[in-house]
Amino acid sequence: MQSANTLLKKIVRSSVLPFAVQHGMKKDFLPLCRTLSLSPCLKQDNSCNPSEKLDLDAWKRVMKSGLQEEVRETVSDDKELSTLSGTREILELWRLAGRSVPENISEDQLKTFMECPSKSAKKKYLKFLYLKELCKKNDKRKLEEKRERRLEAQEQASKTDETKRSPFMCLWTRNMDRAYSWRVAQSMIFGQPLVFDMSYEKDMSIREVTNTVKQIVLSESCNRRSADPFHIHFCNFKDDSLYHREFIKHYREAWGKLLITVTDQCYTEIFPKDKLIYLTADSPKVMKTFDHDKIYIVGSMVDRSIKTGVSLARAKRLGLETAALPLEKYLLWNTGAKNLTLDQMMHILLTLKDTGDWKAALEFVPKRKYCGFVSKPVHELKKTLNLINILKLGKRQDEVQKQFAKNYSKKLTQK
Amino acid sequence: IQPPEKPLQAEEWNRLKESFQSPELFEEVMFNNMIRCNSPIDVAKSLLTHVAKSNGDIAYNLLVKYLALCVQQHQTSEIRDVYDIMKSRFKMLESGAYNLFIRGLSNSDQWRMALTLLEEVKKLMIPSRTNYESCITAASRHQEMNLAFELYHEMLAKDLVPTLDVLQALFVFSRGMEGAELQKELFGILLYLRENQIYPHKTLMRNIKLWFESIPGGKWRGHLTNIKDSGQCPVCNHQLENSDLTEEEYSNLRERIIRDVIHGTDTFRKTSPQEFEAFQTFVENRLPFDIVIDGLNVSHIKPRKTQCENLFHAVNCLAKENVRLLVLGRKHMLINSSNWRREIMKEMQNKADFFFAENISEDDAFLLYATLRSGKHCKFVTRDFLRDHKACLSDSLTRHLFRKWQRGHQIVMFSSFFIQQPAFRFDCVVQTTGDTWHIPYKDTFEEKYSYRVPRKWLCLQQKR
């Protein structure tokens, strides 16, 4: 009934109605008399002479006349507004007013929304949902376009109708998977361990944990595809923790078949302490080379708020050696924090393991974060800079050189 | 696009719409421009009429935009009409529309309607502080001070921070009114300023002064003045409160610094338990100090000199008869280098006590602890604002205590000619003794630096 009414309303509001009225279709076309109040006004519009004087308040009459029916409707529809549906109503109005609010919102999301502690938190959460919805819509649209294109291509292919012959059966993905699994299984026996420290759940919000798990899933997949994978360990992993639940959400039944070691033990219980190196951006020590005999630990933590020194504190507590990537040494850093995502770390470590080439490894640092590589040795860089300065400022050469050397060494020692 | 000067006919709107690049956005863009150019509302009405006739309905966002235009031009009867229409058209309204209605109506003779709207908002959500501002201003403009203060207290109970405009309205419209109750309320506002360390701006200060002088039979006189460094008011010779904390506040602050700043969530983040314990015994054995110096901070004062020369100079400046100094540093200072020469370090260690923390520990936390442990007379030297440490404190009350203590105990050294900015002897807050009030105020409306305290004061005294 409801939908029929709205449909009718739409028809009435579009220009079909005057046409219908003129042709005397009113009786059988509109079994409900609710919309009749609108028609005289529209009719008047139709007959209105353009040279007539403008009636500025006409819109009010239109709005008010269109209302009678709706008021009646709403009164009968809901006597009581519960807080939940009330909130839903407000959200709808916000959307109409042009704010970033999602079109559809589930019961759970609504509850999370109402539990947000402040107005700005609510606004942020709504925007997050809105953008998510937008992305989903776009993906769906793209998928449909793709399907259409594929159908078209198929039609064309069927027209030409030519079977191709190939010596292999088309089983690429399955075969690849088998080959990858073989390699990872090998690494579980002979490979170099890489530890993910899963003890940061209490330091993160739910969204940060979700992001962490997403990044670990990415890291695991790129490890599986590499030529010489690590043997991944999840240490300090508690069953039925938030991490665990998120992992199951991602992997489903594959979670039990993953070729990694998951344990609730600490890495210090499994490996000798002197072989462990904790990788953290806050470390005062800078990694020089990749050591194939060491076991590197990566903290599974996404830190959206500012919590410096959490993983360094952990390493300090356990008395472990720490190291940071030599980002300053190889890259002219531009903006952004020096902590990288877990999958970027994985890419970098895998490349280092295979080649030992810092330049190739640090290609995986996001481009927006640095201006370029420090390609030449420092003294050559100094020369070019000198030249620029002489051309630009006409300064005396040795003075500039001294200044630069001082600054540069200071910069290095500070970090 | 430029909105038209006078109302247009339907075809003219149609023509304009077709010439616009994205017709579906035409009305919205047009309304936005009308608000920006403050077009006559007849033009907006004609567009609405056009939309209503062609669609049979007007979208919510267009109504809100029209409303904004009406509020901008104080068209009270139009606002009422829009309210009736929206109220009957939609089950409820959202905060944006309510904000506009309340603002629009509170400025008119129908201001009581704004109060009923405020009640409606309360059913849905917590009203914003500007909602309260409109209603309180309207109530006090019509001399309904009781109502205004009722709303004011309601607002405070909801943890909303009143705008300075609200406070100003309350002072302006109470001018010349009698009543002990009213006086008490307004004194209450001044105490609110004191508790939250808010400084009024010049206009608000002037209104406070005028209100005091208008109290019937009060015989208050106000003067603008600068307080001397000694903390004495040059007008009434009254000595201002000193910046010392009470015994209880002091021990409270010390405990909170240890708990929140040094330990925090994990002691290892700033130091380690062994190191902190070593530091504690070190301090206990040598108590009390008179001045605690942040060695590394002080060593960077003059960039042309080496770091140990700077520190040496600072220590020499501060070392006088019977003054006990503590210098905090890091272990790397002990390694002989061009910046840290061993002979000079040796010489300094004869004049002051030194504690060297690990290179990755935070020495500021130790600075705070040693100063607080030594007692109220102890001061500390650093150019650091210590904002990150203040941020570690979990509640605003302790943060205010920290700021107050910092103002009274921090000595800042300047590079150019090596002078010290002494710690304040008096506390820079609104204060009273019953027959005098001293109110610090900001000279400009927007004070740029939160760490800077005002130097100008309003002195009010009651002539007996």
Short mmCIF file of N, CA, C and O in Angstrom, two decimals, chain A residues 13-14 38 41-42 44-45 48-60 62-64 66-67 70-71 74 77-78 81 85-87 89-90 93-94 96-99 119 203 282 284 306-310 312-314 316-318 406, chain B residues 7-11 28 42-43 45-46 48-50 52-58 60-61 63-66 77-78 81-82 84-85 88-96 124-129 265-272 303 360-361:
data_model
loop_
_atom_site.label_atom_id
_atom_site.label_comp_id
_atom_site.label_asym_id
_atom_site.label_seq_id
_atom_site.Cartn_x
_atom_site.Cartn_y
_atom_site.Cartn_z
N ARG A 13 3.05 14.22 -9.11
CA ARG A 13 3.94 15.37 -9.11
C ARG A 13 4.58 15.60 -10.47
O ARG A 13 4.98 16.69 -10.78
N SER A 14 4.73 14.55 -11.21
CA SER A 14 5.27 14.79 -12.54
C SER A 14 4.13 15.33 -13.41
O SER A 14 3.00 15.43 -12.97
N LEU A 38 -4.08 18.44 -4.87
CA LEU A 38 -2.98 19.02 -5.64
C LEU A 38 -3.42 19.54 -7.00
O LEU A 38 -2.91 20.51 -7.51
N CYS A 41 -4.32 23.24 -8.23
CA CYS A 41 -3.16 24.13 -8.23
C CYS A 41 -2.32 23.90 -9.47
O CYS A 41 -1.86 24.84 -10.12
N LEU A 42 -2.15 22.65 -9.83
CA LEU A 42 -1.35 22.34 -11.01
C LEU A 42 -2.05 22.79 -12.28
O LEU A 42 -1.45 23.24 -13.24
N GLN A 44 -4.05 25.22 -12.48
CA GLN A 44 -3.91 26.67 -12.54
C GLN A 44 -2.59 27.04 -13.20
O GLN A 44 -2.49 27.92 -14.02
N ASP A 45 -1.55 26.30 -12.79
CA ASP A 45 -0.22 26.52 -13.34
C ASP A 45 -0.26 26.37 -14.86
O ASP A 45 0.33 27.13 -15.61
N CYS A 48 -1.89 29.20 -16.48
CA CYS A 48 -1.34 30.49 -16.07
C CYS A 48 -0.74 31.25 -17.25
O CYS A 48 0.06 30.72 -18.01
N ASN A 49 -1.09 32.46 -17.33
CA ASN A 49 -0.59 33.31 -18.41
C ASN A 49 0.77 33.88 -18.02
O ASN A 49 0.93 34.40 -16.92
N PRO A 50 1.78 33.76 -18.87
CA PRO A 50 3.12 34.23 -18.48
C PRO A 50 3.18 35.71 -18.19
O PRO A 50 4.01 36.15 -17.42
N SER A 51 2.30 36.48 -18.78
CA SER A 51 2.38 37.92 -18.57
C SER A 51 1.72 38.33 -17.26
O SER A 51 1.81 39.48 -16.84
N GLU A 52 1.04 37.35 -16.61
CA GLU A 52 0.36 37.65 -15.36
C GLU A 52 1.38 38.05 -14.28
O GLU A 52 2.54 37.67 -14.34
N LYS A 53 0.91 38.75 -13.26
CA LYS A 53 1.83 39.18 -12.21
C LYS A 53 2.28 37.97 -11.41
O LYS A 53 1.52 37.04 -11.17
N LEU A 54 3.55 37.99 -10.99
CA LEU A 54 4.11 36.85 -10.27
C LEU A 54 3.50 36.74 -8.88
O LEU A 54 3.43 37.73 -8.15
N ASP A 55 3.08 35.53 -8.53
CA ASP A 55 2.58 35.30 -7.18
C ASP A 55 3.71 34.67 -6.37
O ASP A 55 4.04 33.51 -6.55
N LEU A 56 4.31 35.47 -5.51
CA LEU A 56 5.54 35.01 -4.85
C LEU A 56 5.30 33.96 -3.78
O LEU A 56 6.19 33.19 -3.45
N ASP A 57 4.10 33.96 -3.21
CA ASP A 57 3.88 33.01 -2.13
C ASP A 57 3.18 31.74 -2.62
O ASP A 57 2.72 30.94 -1.81
N ALA A 58 3.14 31.58 -3.91
CA ALA A 58 2.46 30.40 -4.46
C ALA A 58 3.08 29.11 -3.95
O ALA A 58 2.39 28.12 -3.71
N TRP A 59 4.40 29.14 -3.74
CA TRP A 59 5.08 27.90 -3.31
C TRP A 59 4.56 27.44 -1.96
O TRP A 59 4.49 26.26 -1.67
N LYS A 60 4.18 28.40 -1.13
CA LYS A 60 3.69 28.02 0.20
C LYS A 60 2.39 27.24 0.06
O LYS A 60 2.18 26.24 0.74
N VAL A 62 1.44 25.53 -2.48
CA VAL A 62 1.73 24.21 -3.03
C VAL A 62 2.21 23.28 -1.92
O VAL A 62 1.74 22.16 -1.78
N MET A 63 3.14 23.80 -1.14
CA MET A 63 3.70 22.96 -0.08
C MET A 63 2.61 22.56 0.91
O MET A 63 2.52 21.43 1.32
N LYS A 64 1.78 23.53 1.27
CA LYS A 64 0.77 23.24 2.29
C LYS A 64 -0.29 22.31 1.76
O LYS A 64 -0.73 21.41 2.45
N GLY A 66 0.04 20.10 -0.55
CA GLY A 66 0.60 18.76 -0.71
C GLY A 66 0.70 18.05 0.62
O GLY A 66 0.89 16.84 0.68
N LEU A 67 0.54 18.82 1.68
CA LEU A 67 0.81 18.26 2.99
C LEU A 67 -0.32 17.53 3.60
O LEU A 67 -0.13 16.54 4.27
N GLU A 70 -0.20 14.03 3.70
CA GLU A 70 0.94 13.38 4.35
C GLU A 70 0.83 13.45 5.85
O GLU A 70 1.24 12.54 6.55
N VAL A 71 0.30 14.56 6.32
CA VAL A 71 0.12 14.67 7.76
C VAL A 71 -0.78 13.54 8.23
O VAL A 71 -0.47 12.83 9.17
N THR A 74 1.19 10.33 8.24
CA THR A 74 2.19 10.13 9.28
C THR A 74 1.54 9.92 10.63
O THR A 74 2.01 9.14 11.43
N ASP A 77 0.54 6.49 10.81
CA ASP A 77 1.63 5.51 10.70
C ASP A 77 2.36 5.28 12.02
O ASP A 77 2.55 4.15 12.44
N ASP A 78 2.80 6.36 12.64
CA ASP A 78 3.55 6.11 13.87
C ASP A 78 3.09 7.04 14.98
O ASP A 78 3.10 8.25 14.84
N LEU A 81 7.69 7.52 18.47
CA LEU A 81 9.00 7.43 17.83
C LEU A 81 9.99 6.89 18.84
O LEU A 81 10.28 7.53 19.84
N SER A 85 14.50 4.74 15.83
CA SER A 85 13.92 5.20 14.56
C SER A 85 13.99 6.72 14.48
O SER A 85 14.08 7.28 13.39
N GLY A 86 13.95 7.38 15.64
CA GLY A 86 14.10 8.83 15.65
C GLY A 86 15.45 9.23 15.10
O GLY A 86 15.57 10.13 14.27
N THR A 87 16.49 8.51 15.55
CA THR A 87 17.83 8.80 15.06
C THR A 87 17.91 8.55 13.56
O THR A 87 18.51 9.32 12.81
N GLU A 89 15.59 8.80 11.50
CA GLU A 89 14.88 9.91 10.84
C GLU A 89 15.80 11.13 10.69
O GLU A 89 15.88 11.74 9.64
N ILE A 90 16.50 11.44 11.77
CA ILE A 90 17.39 12.60 11.74
C ILE A 90 18.49 12.39 10.70
O ILE A 90 18.84 13.31 9.94
N LEU A 93 17.24 13.15 7.39
CA LEU A 93 17.13 14.59 7.15
C LEU A 93 18.50 15.20 6.89
O LEU A 93 18.65 16.07 6.04
N TRP A 94 19.47 14.73 7.62
CA TRP A 94 20.83 15.24 7.39
C TRP A 94 21.27 14.94 5.96
O TRP A 94 21.92 15.74 5.31
N LEU A 96 19.29 14.60 3.44
CA LEU A 96 18.55 15.50 2.56
C LEU A 96 19.16 16.90 2.59
O LEU A 96 19.17 17.61 1.59
N ALA A 97 19.68 17.28 3.75
CA ALA A 97 20.27 18.61 3.86
C ALA A 97 21.65 18.68 3.22
O ALA A 97 22.27 19.73 3.21
N GLY A 98 22.13 17.54 2.72
CA GLY A 98 23.38 17.55 1.96
C GLY A 98 24.62 17.24 2.76
O GLY A 98 25.72 17.54 2.34
N ARG A 99 24.44 16.62 3.94
CA ARG A 99 25.65 16.23 4.70
C ARG A 99 26.12 14.86 4.23
O ARG A 99 25.38 14.14 3.56
N LYS A 119 29.96 14.74 19.44
CA LYS A 119 29.37 15.12 18.16
C LYS A 119 30.35 14.89 17.02
O LYS A 119 29.98 14.43 15.95
N ASP A 203 46.39 -1.70 22.93
CA ASP A 203 46.81 -0.35 22.56
C ASP A 203 46.05 0.20 21.37
O ASP A 203 46.29 1.32 20.95
N ASP A 282 61.24 3.76 16.13
CA ASP A 282 61.76 4.59 17.21
C ASP A 282 63.16 4.17 17.65
O ASP A 282 63.75 4.80 18.52
N PRO A 284 67.01 3.74 18.20
CA PRO A 284 68.15 4.60 17.94
C PRO A 284 69.16 3.95 16.99
O PRO A 284 69.98 4.64 16.40
N ILE A 306 48.74 9.26 18.28
CA ILE A 306 50.18 9.40 18.47
C ILE A 306 50.59 8.62 19.70
O ILE A 306 50.38 9.05 20.82
N LYS A 307 51.14 7.44 19.48
CA LYS A 307 51.66 6.67 20.61
C LYS A 307 53.08 6.29 20.28
O LYS A 307 53.34 5.22 19.77
N THR A 308 54.01 7.20 20.53
CA THR A 308 55.38 6.88 20.18
C THR A 308 56.00 5.97 21.22
O THR A 308 55.65 6.03 22.40
N GLY A 309 56.90 5.15 20.76
CA GLY A 309 57.72 4.37 21.68
C GLY A 309 57.04 3.17 22.31
O GLY A 309 57.55 2.63 23.28
N VAL A 310 55.88 2.74 21.79
CA VAL A 310 55.22 1.58 22.40
C VAL A 310 56.02 0.32 22.13
O VAL A 310 56.29 -0.46 23.04
N LEU A 312 59.13 0.16 21.10
CA LEU A 312 60.49 0.29 21.66
C LEU A 312 60.46 -0.07 23.15
O LEU A 312 61.37 -0.73 23.66
N ALA A 313 59.38 0.36 23.82
CA ALA A 313 59.25 0.03 25.24
C ALA A 313 59.18 -1.47 25.44
O ALA A 313 59.77 -2.02 26.37
N ARG A 314 58.50 -2.16 24.54
CA ARG A 314 58.38 -3.62 24.63
C ARG A 314 59.74 -4.29 24.48
O ARG A 314 60.10 -5.20 25.23
N LYS A 316 62.60 -2.90 25.02
CA LYS A 316 63.42 -2.52 26.16
C LYS A 316 63.12 -3.42 27.34
O LYS A 316 64.01 -3.89 28.04
N ARG A 317 61.83 -3.67 27.56
CA ARG A 317 61.40 -4.49 28.68
C ARG A 317 61.99 -5.89 28.58
O ARG A 317 62.43 -6.48 29.56
N LEU A 318 62.01 -6.45 27.35
CA LEU A 318 62.50 -7.81 27.17
C LEU A 318 64.01 -7.82 26.95
O LEU A 318 64.60 -8.88 26.83
N LYS A 406 78.83 20.52 8.14
CA LYS A 406 78.41 20.60 9.52
C LYS A 406 76.93 20.22 9.65
O LYS A 406 76.56 19.38 10.46
N PRO B 7 12.57 39.35 -9.07
CA PRO B 7 11.90 38.05 -9.29
C PRO B 7 11.72 37.74 -10.77
O PRO B 7 11.48 38.64 -11.57
N LEU B 8 11.85 36.48 -11.11
CA LEU B 8 11.73 36.08 -12.51
C LEU B 8 10.50 35.22 -12.71
O LEU B 8 9.98 34.60 -11.77
N GLN B 9 10.05 35.18 -13.97
CA GLN B 9 8.95 34.28 -14.34
C GLN B 9 9.50 32.88 -14.54
O GLN B 9 10.70 32.68 -14.66
N ALA B 10 8.56 31.94 -14.63
CA ALA B 10 8.95 30.54 -14.76
C ALA B 10 9.85 30.29 -15.97
O ALA B 10 10.86 29.62 -15.86
N GLU B 11 9.45 30.89 -17.12
CA GLU B 11 10.26 30.60 -18.32
C GLU B 11 11.67 31.16 -18.18
O GLU B 11 12.63 30.58 -18.65
N GLU B 28 20.36 24.50 -6.18
CA GLU B 28 21.23 24.53 -5.00
C GLU B 28 22.30 25.62 -5.15
O GLU B 28 22.51 26.43 -4.25
N ASP B 42 12.48 38.22 -2.33
CA ASP B 42 11.49 38.04 -3.40
C ASP B 42 12.06 37.20 -4.53
O ASP B 42 11.36 36.39 -5.13
N VAL B 43 13.33 37.38 -4.82
CA VAL B 43 13.96 36.59 -5.87
C VAL B 43 13.95 35.11 -5.48
O VAL B 43 13.59 34.24 -6.27
N LYS B 45 11.95 33.71 -3.42
CA LYS B 45 10.56 33.24 -3.43
C LYS B 45 10.15 32.84 -4.84
O LYS B 45 9.48 31.83 -5.03
N SER B 46 10.53 33.67 -5.81
CA SER B 46 10.11 33.36 -7.18
C SER B 46 10.73 32.06 -7.65
O SER B 46 10.10 31.27 -8.34
N LEU B 48 11.54 29.56 -5.66
CA LEU B 48 10.82 28.50 -4.94
C LEU B 48 9.49 28.21 -5.62
O LEU B 48 9.10 27.05 -5.79
N THR B 49 8.79 29.27 -6.01
CA THR B 49 7.50 29.09 -6.69
C THR B 49 7.68 28.30 -7.98
O THR B 49 6.92 27.37 -8.26
N HIS B 50 8.74 28.66 -8.68
CA HIS B 50 9.02 27.93 -9.93
C HIS B 50 9.26 26.45 -9.65
O HIS B 50 8.69 25.58 -10.31
N ALA B 52 8.33 24.72 -7.02
CA ALA B 52 7.13 24.08 -6.51
C ALA B 52 6.18 23.74 -7.64
O ALA B 52 5.57 22.68 -7.66
N LYS B 53 6.07 24.64 -8.59
CA LYS B 53 5.11 24.39 -9.66
C LYS B 53 5.60 23.33 -10.63
O LYS B 53 4.81 22.57 -11.17
N SER B 54 6.88 23.26 -10.85
CA SER B 54 7.35 22.25 -11.81
C SER B 54 7.53 20.88 -11.16
O SER B 54 7.36 19.87 -11.81
N ASN B 55 7.86 20.82 -9.86
CA ASN B 55 8.05 19.51 -9.23
C ASN B 55 6.90 19.12 -8.32
O ASN B 55 6.79 17.98 -7.92
N GLY B 56 6.11 20.09 -7.92
CA GLY B 56 5.06 19.80 -6.96
C GLY B 56 5.58 19.65 -5.56
O GLY B 56 4.85 19.29 -4.64
N ASP B 57 6.86 19.86 -5.38
CA ASP B 57 7.45 19.69 -4.05
C ASP B 57 8.76 20.47 -4.01
O ASP B 57 9.37 20.72 -5.04
N ILE B 58 9.17 20.83 -2.79
CA ILE B 58 10.46 21.50 -2.65
C ILE B 58 11.32 20.67 -1.73
O ILE B 58 10.89 20.26 -0.65
N TYR B 60 14.18 19.37 0.91
CA TYR B 60 14.52 19.84 2.25
C TYR B 60 15.68 20.83 2.22
O TYR B 60 15.63 21.88 2.85
N ASN B 61 16.72 20.51 1.44
CA ASN B 61 17.91 21.39 1.47
C ASN B 61 17.61 22.78 0.92
O ASN B 61 18.13 23.77 1.38
N LEU B 63 14.68 24.31 1.18
CA LEU B 63 13.95 25.01 2.24
C LEU B 63 14.91 25.56 3.28
O LEU B 63 14.78 26.70 3.74
N VAL B 64 15.90 24.73 3.66
CA VAL B 64 16.87 25.17 4.67
C VAL B 64 17.66 26.36 4.15
O VAL B 64 17.92 27.32 4.88
N LYS B 65 17.99 26.33 2.87
CA LYS B 65 18.78 27.43 2.33
C LYS B 65 17.96 28.71 2.27
O LYS B 65 18.46 29.81 2.55
N TYR B 66 16.69 28.57 1.91
CA TYR B 66 15.81 29.73 1.91
C TYR B 66 15.71 30.30 3.32
O TYR B 66 15.76 31.51 3.55
N SER B 77 8.46 36.97 9.91
CA SER B 77 7.20 36.32 9.52
C SER B 77 7.48 35.19 8.54
O SER B 77 6.85 34.12 8.60
N GLU B 78 8.46 35.41 7.65
CA GLU B 78 8.84 34.34 6.72
C GLU B 78 9.37 33.14 7.49
O GLU B 78 9.06 32.00 7.18
N ASP B 81 6.60 31.19 8.80
CA ASP B 81 5.93 30.43 7.73
C ASP B 81 6.72 29.19 7.36
O ASP B 81 6.16 28.10 7.23
N VAL B 82 8.02 29.37 7.20
CA VAL B 82 8.85 28.22 6.83
C VAL B 82 8.77 27.17 7.93
O VAL B 82 8.71 25.97 7.67
N ASP B 84 6.25 26.56 9.95
CA ASP B 84 4.98 25.85 9.84
C ASP B 84 5.03 24.82 8.72
O ASP B 84 4.59 23.68 8.88
N ILE B 85 5.56 25.25 7.60
CA ILE B 85 5.61 24.35 6.44
C ILE B 85 6.49 23.14 6.74
O ILE B 85 6.10 21.99 6.54
N SER B 88 4.99 20.70 9.27
CA SER B 88 3.91 19.82 8.82
C SER B 88 4.38 18.89 7.71
O SER B 88 3.81 17.84 7.48
N ARG B 89 5.45 19.26 7.05
CA ARG B 89 5.92 18.47 5.93
C ARG B 89 6.81 17.31 6.39
O ARG B 89 6.79 16.24 5.82
N PHE B 90 7.62 17.55 7.43
CA PHE B 90 8.54 16.51 7.90
C PHE B 90 8.20 16.14 9.34
O PHE B 90 7.75 16.98 10.12
N LYS B 91 8.49 14.89 9.67
CA LYS B 91 8.16 14.40 11.01
C LYS B 91 8.96 15.16 12.06
O LYS B 91 8.49 15.48 13.12
N MET B 92 10.21 15.37 11.75
CA MET B 92 11.06 16.13 12.67
C MET B 92 12.08 16.90 11.85
O MET B 92 12.19 16.69 10.64
N LEU B 93 12.79 17.77 12.50
CA LEU B 93 13.79 18.56 11.79
C LEU B 93 15.17 18.18 12.31
O LEU B 93 15.30 17.59 13.38
N GLU B 94 16.18 18.52 11.56
CA GLU B 94 17.54 18.21 12.02
C GLU B 94 18.20 19.45 12.59
O GLU B 94 17.65 20.56 12.53
N SER B 95 19.41 19.26 13.11
CA SER B 95 20.05 20.32 13.89
C SER B 95 20.31 21.58 13.08
O SER B 95 20.18 22.69 13.59
N GLY B 96 20.66 21.45 11.80
CA GLY B 96 20.97 22.62 10.98
C GLY B 96 19.78 23.56 10.90
O GLY B 96 19.91 24.77 11.11
N LEU B 124 15.80 15.67 21.10
CA LEU B 124 16.52 14.89 20.09
C LEU B 124 17.99 14.74 20.40
O LEU B 124 18.57 13.69 20.21
N MET B 125 18.61 15.84 20.86
CA MET B 125 20.06 15.79 21.07
C MET B 125 20.46 16.90 22.04
O MET B 125 19.61 17.66 22.50
N ILE B 126 21.74 16.96 22.34
CA ILE B 126 22.21 18.06 23.17
C ILE B 126 22.34 19.30 22.30
O ILE B 126 23.02 19.26 21.28
N PRO B 127 21.69 20.39 22.69
CA PRO B 127 21.79 21.60 21.87
C PRO B 127 23.24 22.11 21.84
O PRO B 127 24.00 21.85 22.77
N SER B 128 23.58 22.83 20.80
CA SER B 128 24.94 23.34 20.72
C SER B 128 25.06 24.59 21.58
O SER B 128 24.05 25.15 22.03
N ARG B 129 26.29 25.02 21.80
CA ARG B 129 26.46 26.17 22.67
C ARG B 129 25.98 27.45 22.01
O ARG B 129 25.59 28.39 22.69
N THR B 265 51.28 4.51 30.56
CA THR B 265 50.79 3.15 30.35
C THR B 265 51.92 2.14 30.52
O THR B 265 51.67 0.99 30.82
N ASP B 266 53.14 2.58 30.31
CA ASP B 266 54.26 1.65 30.35
C ASP B 266 55.52 2.42 30.75
O ASP B 266 55.92 3.35 30.06
N THR B 267 56.08 2.05 31.89
CA THR B 267 57.26 2.78 32.38
C THR B 267 58.39 2.77 31.35
O THR B 267 59.18 3.69 31.27
N PHE B 268 58.44 1.71 30.54
CA PHE B 268 59.55 1.58 29.60
C PHE B 268 59.50 2.60 28.46
O PHE B 268 60.44 2.75 27.72
N ARG B 269 58.36 3.26 28.29
CA ARG B 269 58.27 4.20 27.17
C ARG B 269 59.15 5.41 27.39
O ARG B 269 59.69 5.96 26.45
N LYS B 270 59.26 5.89 28.63
CA LYS B 270 60.06 7.07 28.86
C LYS B 270 61.37 6.77 29.55
O LYS B 270 62.34 7.51 29.42
N THR B 271 61.41 5.73 30.34
CA THR B 271 62.62 5.38 31.07
C THR B 271 62.55 3.87 31.32
O THR B 271 61.96 3.16 30.54
N SER B 272 63.18 3.39 32.37
CA SER B 272 62.97 2.00 32.75
C SER B 272 62.88 1.97 34.26
O SER B 272 63.37 2.89 34.92
N PRO B 303 73.70 29.20 19.33
CA PRO B 303 74.14 28.23 18.34
C PRO B 303 75.61 28.39 17.95
O PRO B 303 76.23 27.45 17.47
N ILE B 360 68.31 7.00 25.42
CA ILE B 360 66.96 6.94 24.84
C ILE B 360 65.88 7.26 25.87
O ILE B 360 64.70 7.14 25.60
N SER B 361 66.28 7.69 27.07
CA SER B 361 65.27 8.05 28.07
C SER B 361 64.90 9.52 27.90
O SER B 361 65.63 10.29 27.30
#
